[in-house]
């Protein structure tokens, strides 16, 4: 019981001190602003790309962040599409169920195939 409590339910003193120091860092606000700007740029880029493209195979689902978004798979399965994207484009995704594919915008936006015009 003691081993379980000391390894799972309690975080270490080292981790707690690191977090406290990072929260007290005077550069934290600037670093947070940089991260927020990056996420906003990803969101805006994804919205822009999706407004110019359409597909009979997938449909973007509503999203409101710069980190994840999902697509409704209209033809085939999400798992088959996940495997094809990984093999062909090295884009890792998650098939949530047969019809929903979740994508991390950090991987999706950075791929060169997203900048194509077709």
Coordinates of C-alpha atoms in Angstrom, one line a residue:
X1 CA 0.0 0.0 0.0
X2 CA 2.9 2.4 0.9
X3 CA 4.6 1.6 -2.4
X4 CA 1.5 2.4 -4.4
X5 CA 0.9 5.7 -2.6
X6 CA 4.5 6.8 -3.0
X7 CA 4.7 6.0 -6.7
X8 CA 1.3 6.8 -8.0
X9 CA -0.7 9.1 -5.8
X10 CA 2.1 11.4 -4.7
X11 CA 4.2 13.5 -7.0
X12 CA 7.8 13.8 -6.1
X13 CA 9.3 16.8 -4.3
X14 CA 11.6 17.3 -7.3
X15 CA 8.7 17.6 -9.7
X16 CA 6.8 19.9 -7.3
X17 CA 9.9 22.2 -7.0
X18 CA 10.4 22.3 -10.7
X19 CA 6.8 23.3 -11.3
X20 CA 6.9 25.9 -8.6
X21 CA 10.1 27.4 -10.1
X22 CA 8.6 27.4 -13.6
X23 CA 5.5 29.2 -12.3
X24 CA 7.6 31.8 -10.6
X25 CA 9.9 32.4 -13.6
X26 CA 9.7 36.0 -14.7
X27 CA 9.9 34.8 -18.4
X28 CA 6.8 32.7 -18.0
X29 CA 4.3 35.3 -19.2
X30 CA 6.4 35.9 -22.4
X31 CA 6.8 32.2 -23.0
X32 CA 3.0 31.7 -22.6
X33 CA 2.3 34.5 -25.0
X34 CA 4.6 32.9 -27.6
X35 CA 2.8 29.5 -27.2
X36 CA -0.6 31.2 -27.4
X37 CA 0.5 33.0 -30.6
X38 CA 1.7 29.7 -32.2
X39 CA -1.6 28.0 -31.3
X40 CA -3.6 30.9 -32.8
X41 CA -1.5 30.7 -36.0
X42 CA -2.1 27.0 -36.3
X43 CA -5.9 27.5 -35.8
X44 CA -6.0 30.3 -38.3
X45 CA -4.0 28.3 -40.9
X46 CA -6.2 25.3 -40.5
X47 CA -9.4 27.3 -40.9
X48 CA -7.9 29.0 -44.0
X49 CA -6.9 25.7 -45.6
X50 CA -10.2 24.1 -44.8
X51 CA -12.2 27.0 -46.2
X52 CA -10.5 26.5 -49.6
X53 CA -10.7 22.7 -49.9
X54 CA -13.4 20.2 -50.0
X55 CA -13.5 16.4 -50.1
X56 CA -16.0 13.7 -50.7
X57 CA -14.0 11.4 -48.4
X58 CA -13.7 13.5 -45.2
X59 CA -15.4 16.4 -43.7
X60 CA -13.9 18.7 -41.0
X61 CA -15.8 18.8 -37.7
X62 CA -16.1 22.1 -35.8
X63 CA -13.1 23.0 -33.7
X64 CA -12.0 25.9 -31.7
X65 CA -8.3 25.4 -30.8
X66 CA -4.9 25.3 -32.4
X67 CA -4.0 21.9 -31.1
X68 CA -6.5 19.2 -32.2
X69 CA -9.3 18.8 -34.7
X70 CA -11.4 16.0 -36.0
X71 CA -12.6 14.8 -39.4
X72 CA -15.8 12.9 -40.1
X73 CA -14.8 10.0 -42.5
X74 CA -17.4 9.7 -45.2
X75 CA -15.8 6.9 -47.3
X76 CA -13.9 4.0 -45.9
X77 CA -13.0 3.9 -42.2
X78 CA -11.0 6.2 -39.9
X79 CA -8.6 3.4 -39.1
X80 CA -7.8 2.8 -42.8
X81 CA -7.3 6.5 -43.3
X82 CA -5.1 6.7 -40.2
X83 CA -2.8 3.9 -41.5
X84 CA -2.6 5.5 -44.9
X85 CA -1.7 8.9 -43.6
X86 CA 1.0 7.4 -41.4
X87 CA 2.5 5.2 -44.2
X88 CA 2.2 7.8 -47.0
X89 CA 2.8 11.1 -45.2
X90 CA 4.2 10.2 -41.7
X91 CA 1.3 12.0 -40.1
X92 CA 0.2 10.4 -36.9
X93 CA -3.6 10.5 -36.1
X94 CA -6.0 8.8 -33.9
X95 CA -9.1 6.9 -35.2
X96 CA -11.6 7.6 -32.5
X97 CA -14.2 5.3 -34.0
X98 CA -15.0 4.0 -37.5
X99 CA -16.1 7.5 -38.7
X100 CA -14.0 10.0 -36.7
X101 CA -10.3 10.8 -37.2
X102 CA -8.5 13.1 -34.7
X103 CA -5.5 15.1 -35.9
X104 CA -3.0 17.1 -33.9
X105 CA -2.6 20.4 -35.7
X106 CA 1.1 20.5 -34.7
X107 CA 1.7 17.5 -37.0
X108 CA -0.9 18.4 -39.7
X109 CA 0.0 22.0 -40.4
X110 CA 3.7 21.4 -40.5
X111 CA 3.5 18.9 -43.3
X112 CA 4.3 20.2 -46.8
X113 CA 1.2 18.4 -48.3
X114 CA -1.0 20.9 -46.5
X115 CA 0.3 23.8 -48.5
X116 CA -0.7 22.3 -51.9
X117 CA -3.4 24.0 -53.8
X118 CA -5.4 20.9 -54.9

